[in-house]
CSV table of C-alpha atoms in Angstrom, one decimal:
chain,number,residue,atom,x,y,z
A,1,UNK,CA,-22.7,-12.5,-8.7
A,2,UNK,CA,-21.3,-9.9,-6.3
A,3,UNK,CA,-17.5,-10.0,-5.8
A,4,UNK,CA,-16.2,-11.7,-2.7
A,5,UNK,CA,-12.9,-9.8,-2.6
A,6,UNK,CA,-12.2,-6.2,-3.2
A,7,UNK,CA,-10.3,-4.7,-6.2
A,8,UNK,CA,-6.7,-4.2,-5.1
A,9,UNK,CA,-6.1,-1.5,-7.7
A,10,UNK,CA,-8.5,0.9,-6.0
A,11,UNK,CA,-7.0,3.4,-3.6
A,12,UNK,CA,-8.8,1.8,-0.8
A,13,UNK,CA,-7.9,-1.8,-1.7
A,14,UNK,CA,-4.2,-0.9,-2.4
A,15,UNK,CA,-3.8,0.8,0.9
A,16,UNK,CA,-5.7,-1.9,2.8
A,17,UNK,CA,-3.4,-4.6,1.5
A,18,UNK,CA,-0.1,-2.8,1.6
A,19,UNK,CA,-0.4,0.5,3.5
A,20,UNK,CA,-1.6,-0.4,7.0
A,21,UNK,CA,0.3,-1.5,10.2
A,22,UNK,CA,-1.6,-4.8,10.3
A,23,UNK,CA,-0.6,-5.8,6.8
A,24,UNK,CA,3.1,-5.1,7.0
A,25,UNK,CA,4.0,-8.8,6.8
A,26,UNK,CA,2.2,-8.9,3.4
A,27,UNK,CA,4.2,-5.9,2.1
A,28,UNK,CA,7.5,-7.2,3.4
A,29,UNK,CA,6.9,-10.6,1.7
A,30,UNK,CA,5.9,-8.9,-1.6
A,31,UNK,CA,8.7,-6.4,-1.7
A,32,UNK,CA,11.3,-9.1,-0.8
A,33,UNK,CA,10.4,-10.7,-4.1
A,34,UNK,CA,11.5,-7.6,-6.0
A,35,UNK,CA,14.5,-6.4,-3.9
A,36,UNK,CA,18.1,-7.7,-4.2
A,37,UNK,CA,19.4,-10.1,-1.6
A,38,UNK,CA,21.4,-7.4,0.2
A,39,UNK,CA,18.2,-5.4,0.7
A,40,UNK,CA,15.8,-8.0,1.9
A,41,UNK,CA,13.6,-6.3,4.4
A,42,UNK,CA,13.8,-7.1,8.1
A,43,UNK,CA,11.5,-4.3,9.3
A,44,UNK,CA,9.8,-1.2,7.9
A,45,UNK,CA,7.8,1.9,8.9
A,46,UNK,CA,5.5,4.1,6.9
A,47,UNK,CA,6.1,7.7,6.4
A,48,UNK,CA,3.4,10.4,6.0
A,49,UNK,CA,3.2,11.0,2.2
A,50,UNK,CA,1.3,14.3,2.6
A,51,UNK,CA,4.4,15.9,4.1
A,52,UNK,CA,6.4,15.2,1.0
A,53,UNK,CA,4.5,17.0,-1.8
A,54,UNK,CA,2.9,20.4,-2.5
A,55,UNK,CA,-0.6,18.9,-2.9
A,56,UNK,CA,-2.4,15.9,-1.7
A,57,UNK,CA,-3.3,15.1,-5.3
A,58,UNK,CA,0.4,14.6,-6.1
A,59,UNK,CA,0.6,11.8,-3.6
A,60,UNK,CA,-2.6,9.9,-4.0
A,61,UNK,CA,-1.9,6.1,-4.2
A,62,UNK,CA,1.7,6.8,-3.5
A,63,UNK,CA,3.4,6.1,-0.2
A,64,UNK,CA,7.0,5.9,1.1
A,65,UNK,CA,8.3,3.1,3.3
A,66,UNK,CA,11.4,3.4,5.4
A,67,UNK,CA,13.1,0.0,5.5
A,68,UNK,CA,15.9,-1.7,7.3
A,69,UNK,CA,17.5,-4.8,5.8
A,70,UNK,CA,18.6,-7.9,7.6
A,71,UNK,CA,22.2,-6.7,7.5
A,72,UNK,CA,21.2,-3.3,9.1
A,73,UNK,CA,21.3,-1.3,5.9
A,74,UNK,CA,18.6,1.4,5.7
A,75,UNK,CA,16.8,2.4,2.5
A,76,UNK,CA,13.5,3.9,1.2
A,77,UNK,CA,10.9,2.3,-1.0
A,78,UNK,CA,8.4,4.4,-3.0
A,79,UNK,CA,5.2,2.5,-3.8
A,80,UNK,CA,2.9,3.7,-6.5
A,81,UNK,CA,-0.3,2.6,-8.1
A,82,UNK,CA,-1.8,5.0,-10.6
A,83,UNK,CA,-2.9,5.6,-14.2
A,84,UNK,CA,-1.5,9.0,-15.1
A,85,UNK,CA,-0.3,11.0,-18.1
A,86,UNK,CA,3.5,11.4,-18.5
A,87,UNK,CA,4.0,8.4,-16.3
A,88,UNK,CA,7.8,8.1,-16.7
A,89,UNK,CA,8.3,11.8,-16.0
A,90,UNK,CA,6.2,11.6,-12.9
A,91,UNK,CA,8.0,8.4,-11.7
A,92,UNK,CA,11.3,10.3,-11.9
A,93,UNK,CA,9.7,13.4,-10.2
A,94,UNK,CA,8.2,11.4,-7.4
A,95,UNK,CA,11.5,9.6,-6.7
A,96,UNK,CA,13.0,13.0,-5.9
A,97,UNK,CA,10.9,13.4,-2.8
A,98,UNK,CA,12.6,10.7,-0.7
A,99,UNK,CA,15.9,12.0,-2.0
A,100,UNK,CA,15.3,15.6,-1.1
A,101,UNK,CA,14.0,14.7,2.3
A,102,UNK,CA,17.4,13.3,3.3
A,103,UNK,CA,19.1,16.6,3.0
A,104,UNK,CA,20.5,17.8,6.4
A,105,UNK,CA,21.0,21.4,7.5
A,106,UNK,CA,24.5,22.4,8.4
A,107,UNK,CA,27.6,20.3,7.7
A,108,UNK,CA,26.2,17.5,5.5
A,109,UNK,CA,28.4,15.3,3.4
A,110,UNK,CA,25.6,14.5,0.9
A,111,UNK,CA,25.5,10.8,1.9
A,112,UNK,CA,22.2,9.3,0.6
A,113,UNK,CA,20.2,6.2,1.5
A,114,UNK,CA,19.2,4.0,-1.5
A,115,UNK,CA,15.8,4.7,-3.0
A,116,UNK,CA,13.7,2.1,-4.8
A,117,UNK,CA,10.7,3.3,-6.8
A,118,UNK,CA,8.3,0.4,-7.3
A,119,UNK,CA,5.2,0.9,-9.4
A,120,UNK,CA,2.4,-1.7,-9.7
A,121,UNK,CA,0.4,-0.6,-12.8
A,122,UNK,CA,-3.0,-1.7,-14.1
A,123,UNK,CA,-2.1,-0.2,-17.5
A,124,UNK,CA,0.6,-0.4,-20.1
A,125,UNK,CA,2.8,2.8,-20.1
A,126,UNK,CA,4.9,1.8,-23.1
A,127,UNK,CA,2.4,0.6,-25.7
A,128,UNK,CA,4.5,2.0,-28.6
A,129,UNK,CA,7.7,0.0,-27.6
A,130,UNK,CA,8.5,-3.6,-27.1
A,131,UNK,CA,6.4,-4.3,-24.0
A,132,UNK,CA,7.9,-5.9,-21.0
A,133,UNK,CA,5.9,-7.0,-18.0
A,134,UNK,CA,8.8,-6.1,-15.6
A,135,UNK,CA,11.4,-3.5,-16.0
A,136,UNK,CA,14.3,-3.0,-13.5
A,137,UNK,CA,16.0,0.3,-14.2
A,138,UNK,CA,19.1,1.9,-12.8
A,139,UNK,CA,21.8,4.4,-13.9
A,140,UNK,CA,24.4,2.9,-16.2
A,141,UNK,CA,27.2,4.3,-18.3
A,142,UNK,CA,27.8,3.9,-22.0
A,143,UNK,CA,29.2,0.4,-21.5
A,144,UNK,CA,26.3,-0.8,-19.5
A,145,UNK,CA,28.2,-0.8,-16.2
A,146,UNK,CA,26.3,0.5,-13.2
A,147,UNK,CA,27.2,4.1,-12.5
A,148,UNK,CA,25.0,4.7,-9.4
A,149,UNK,CA,23.2,2.0,-7.5
A,150,UNK,CA,21.2,4.0,-5.0
A,151,UNK,CA,18.3,4.9,-7.3
A,152,UNK,CA,16.4,2.0,-8.7
A,153,UNK,CA,13.1,1.8,-10.6
A,154,UNK,CA,11.0,-1.3,-10.8
A,155,UNK,CA,7.9,-1.2,-13.0
A,156,UNK,CA,5.3,-4.0,-13.2
A,157,UNK,CA,2.8,-3.7,-16.1
A,158,UNK,CA,0.1,-6.0,-14.7
A,159,UNK,CA,-1.9,-6.3,-18.0
A,160,UNK,CA,1.2,-8.1,-19.4
A,161,UNK,CA,1.2,-10.8,-16.7
A,162,UNK,CA,-0.8,-13.6,-18.2
A,163,UNK,CA,0.3,-16.8,-16.4
A,164,UNK,CA,-2.4,-19.2,-15.4
A,165,UNK,CA,-2.5,-21.2,-12.2
A,166,UNK,CA,-0.7,-24.2,-13.7
A,167,UNK,CA,2.1,-22.0,-14.9
A,168,UNK,CA,3.0,-20.4,-11.6
A,169,UNK,CA,6.5,-21.4,-10.6
A,170,UNK,CA,8.0,-18.8,-8.1
A,171,UNK,CA,6.6,-17.2,-5.0
A,172,UNK,CA,6.7,-13.9,-7.0
A,173,UNK,CA,4.5,-15.5,-9.7
A,174,UNK,CA,2.0,-16.4,-7.0
A,175,UNK,CA,1.9,-12.8,-5.7
A,176,UNK,CA,1.3,-11.4,-9.2
A,177,UNK,CA,-1.5,-14.0,-9.8
A,178,UNK,CA,-3.0,-13.0,-6.5
A,179,UNK,CA,-3.1,-9.3,-7.3
A,180,UNK,CA,-4.2,-9.6,-10.9
A,181,UNK,CA,-7.1,-12.0,-10.1
A,182,UNK,CA,-8.1,-11.2,-6.5
A,183,UNK,CA,-11.4,-9.5,-7.4
A,184,UNK,CA,-12.5,-12.4,-9.6
A,185,UNK,CA,-11.8,-15.2,-7.0
A,186,UNK,CA,-14.8,-16.8,-5.2
A,187,UNK,CA,-12.5,-19.0,-3.1
A,188,UNK,CA,-8.8,-19.5,-2.3
A,189,UNK,CA,-7.1,-21.4,-5.1
A,190,UNK,CA,-5.1,-24.4,-3.9
A,191,UNK,CA,-1.8,-23.0,-5.1
A,192,UNK,CA,-2.4,-19.8,-3.0
A,193,UNK,CA,-3.4,-21.8,0.1
A,194,UNK,CA,-0.4,-20.5,2.1
A,195,UNK,CA,-0.4,-18.4,5.3
A,196,UNK,CA,0.7,-15.2,3.7
A,197,UNK,CA,-2.0,-15.4,1.0
A,198,UNK,CA,-4.6,-16.6,3.4
A,199,UNK,CA,-4.1,-13.4,5.3
A,200,UNK,CA,-4.3,-11.4,2.1
A,201,UNK,CA,-7.6,-13.0,1.3
A,202,UNK,CA,-8.9,-12.4,4.8
A,203,UNK,CA,-8.1,-8.7,4.6
A,204,UNK,CA,-9.6,-8.4,1.1
A,205,UNK,CA,-12.9,-10.2,1.9
A,206,UNK,CA,-15.6,-7.5,1.5
A,207,UNK,CA,-17.8,-9.1,4.2
A,208,UNK,CA,-15.0,-8.4,6.7
A,209,UNK,CA,-15.2,-4.7,6.2
A,210,UNK,CA,-17.2,-2.6,8.6
A,211,UNK,CA,-19.9,-0.2,7.4
A,212,UNK,CA,-17.6,2.8,7.1
A,213,UNK,CA,-14.9,0.8,5.3
A,214,UNK,CA,-17.4,-0.7,2.9
A,215,UNK,CA,-18.7,2.8,2.0
A,216,UNK,CA,-15.1,4.0,1.5
A,217,UNK,CA,-14.5,1.0,-0.7
A,218,UNK,CA,-17.6,1.5,-2.8
A,219,UNK,CA,-16.7,5.2,-3.4
A,220,UNK,CA,-13.1,4.2,-4.3
A,221,UNK,CA,-14.3,1.5,-6.7
A,222,UNK,CA,-16.7,3.9,-8.5
A,223,UNK,CA,-13.9,6.4,-8.9
A,224,UNK,CA,-11.6,3.8,-10.2
A,225,UNK,CA,-14.0,2.4,-12.7
A,226,UNK,CA,-15.1,5.8,-13.9
A,227,UNK,CA,-11.6,7.0,-14.4
A,228,UNK,CA,-10.5,3.8,-16.0
A,229,UNK,CA,-13.4,3.5,-18.4
A,230,UNK,CA,-13.4,7.0,-19.6
A,231,UNK,CA,-9.6,7.0,-19.9
A,232,UNK,CA,-9.4,3.8,-21.9
A,233,UNK,CA,-12.1,5.0,-24.3
A,234,UNK,CA,-10.4,8.3,-24.9
A,235,UNK,CA,-7.1,6.6,-25.5
A,236,UNK,CA,-8.6,4.1,-27.9
A,237,UNK,CA,-10.1,7.0,-29.9
A,238,UNK,CA,-6.7,8.7,-29.9
A,239,UNK,CA,-4.9,5.6,-31.1
A,240,UNK,CA,-7.4,5.3,-34.0
A,241,UNK,CA,-6.7,8.9,-34.9
A,242,UNK,CA,-3.0,7.8,-35.1
A,243,UNK,CA,-1.7,11.2,-34.1
A,244,UNK,CA,-0.6,12.8,-30.8
A,245,UNK,CA,-3.3,15.5,-31.2
A,246,UNK,CA,-5.9,12.7,-31.0
A,247,UNK,CA,-4.4,11.6,-27.7
A,248,UNK,CA,-4.5,15.2,-26.3
A,249,UNK,CA,-8.1,15.5,-27.3
A,250,UNK,CA,-8.8,12.2,-25.6
A,251,UNK,CA,-7.2,13.6,-22.4
A,252,UNK,CA,-9.5,16.6,-22.5
A,253,UNK,CA,-12.5,14.3,-23.1
A,254,UNK,CA,-11.5,12.4,-20.0
A,255,UNK,CA,-11.5,15.5,-17.9
A,256,UNK,CA,-14.8,16.8,-19.3
A,257,UNK,CA,-16.5,13.4,-18.7
A,258,UNK,CA,-15.2,13.2,-15.2
A,259,UNK,CA,-16.3,16.7,-14.4
A,260,UNK,CA,-19.8,15.9,-15.6
A,261,UNK,CA,-19.8,13.0,-13.2
A,262,UNK,CA,-18.8,15.3,-10.3
A,263,UNK,CA,-15.5,13.6,-9.8
A,264,UNK,CA,-13.2,15.6,-7.5
A,265,UNK,CA,-10.8,17.9,-9.3
A,266,UNK,CA,-7.8,16.4,-7.4
A,267,UNK,CA,-8.7,13.0,-8.9
A,268,UNK,CA,-9.1,14.4,-12.4
A,269,UNK,CA,-5.8,16.2,-12.2
A,270,UNK,CA,-4.1,13.0,-11.0
A,271,UNK,CA,-5.7,10.9,-13.7
A,272,UNK,CA,-5.1,13.2,-16.7
A,273,UNK,CA,-2.0,15.2,-15.8
A,274,UNK,CA,-3.9,18.5,-16.5
A,275,UNK,CA,-3.5,21.5,-14.2
A,276,UNK,CA,-6.4,22.6,-12.0
A,277,UNK,CA,-6.7,25.7,-14.1
A,278,UNK,CA,-6.9,23.7,-17.4
A,279,UNK,CA,-9.6,21.5,-15.8
A,280,UNK,CA,-11.6,24.4,-14.7
A,281,UNK,CA,-11.5,25.9,-18.2
A,282,UNK,CA,-12.9,22.8,-19.8
């Protein structure tokens, strides 16, 4: 049976749910489940991500949101959804864009707005450690006291969220259940029959897309599935080898398979972490 709702992990689905003017209320409601009380969002605006990086490929599925809290405080949220090599390194690297953008010419006192880097991941980035579904990270000193509270990372490893409908307690639980299972729903579950989720289901219903949007979604879904399937297979082989070299060979196999399927080099680079030159040599 064909899916009724789109996959929210595709570039198209992610941006449709969270990156458009008409869905700001969904994004605000979701982010307020993750942000501290003093930074609950009152209003937000989207920034143009392509102005913040050297290449478009660096900013695919990543966008910055300029926020104002209910108390008037201003801060920046960096949203990401991606399966990439060297994930932690890239998370730190991407968080520097909204920091560097705040620099001012002339007599600037180095005052910075807070930055939150939030990543919704459809993969596990720390398979070799004690896995946690959610990680809230900030800079602390040797005694565990917060040293700097203006740079915060929040990672959600969605494969580790396994609550069923009867186990959902908080509004945040409901959001996670909605995102993880959206594509498999054929109707709105009773527990999600609330205005904010009703709007999410309406936006995500494939039959509501126009012809152009539907074609964009199909292309986005094919790219997502190809990258995911090839990537997962390569990493499984690497894990069986039990050595880092096996993983590296798996990465190269990903790139080669994607090239053979005529996937754009930008997408291959984003998915594997390889340079354009390395991809072209394969």
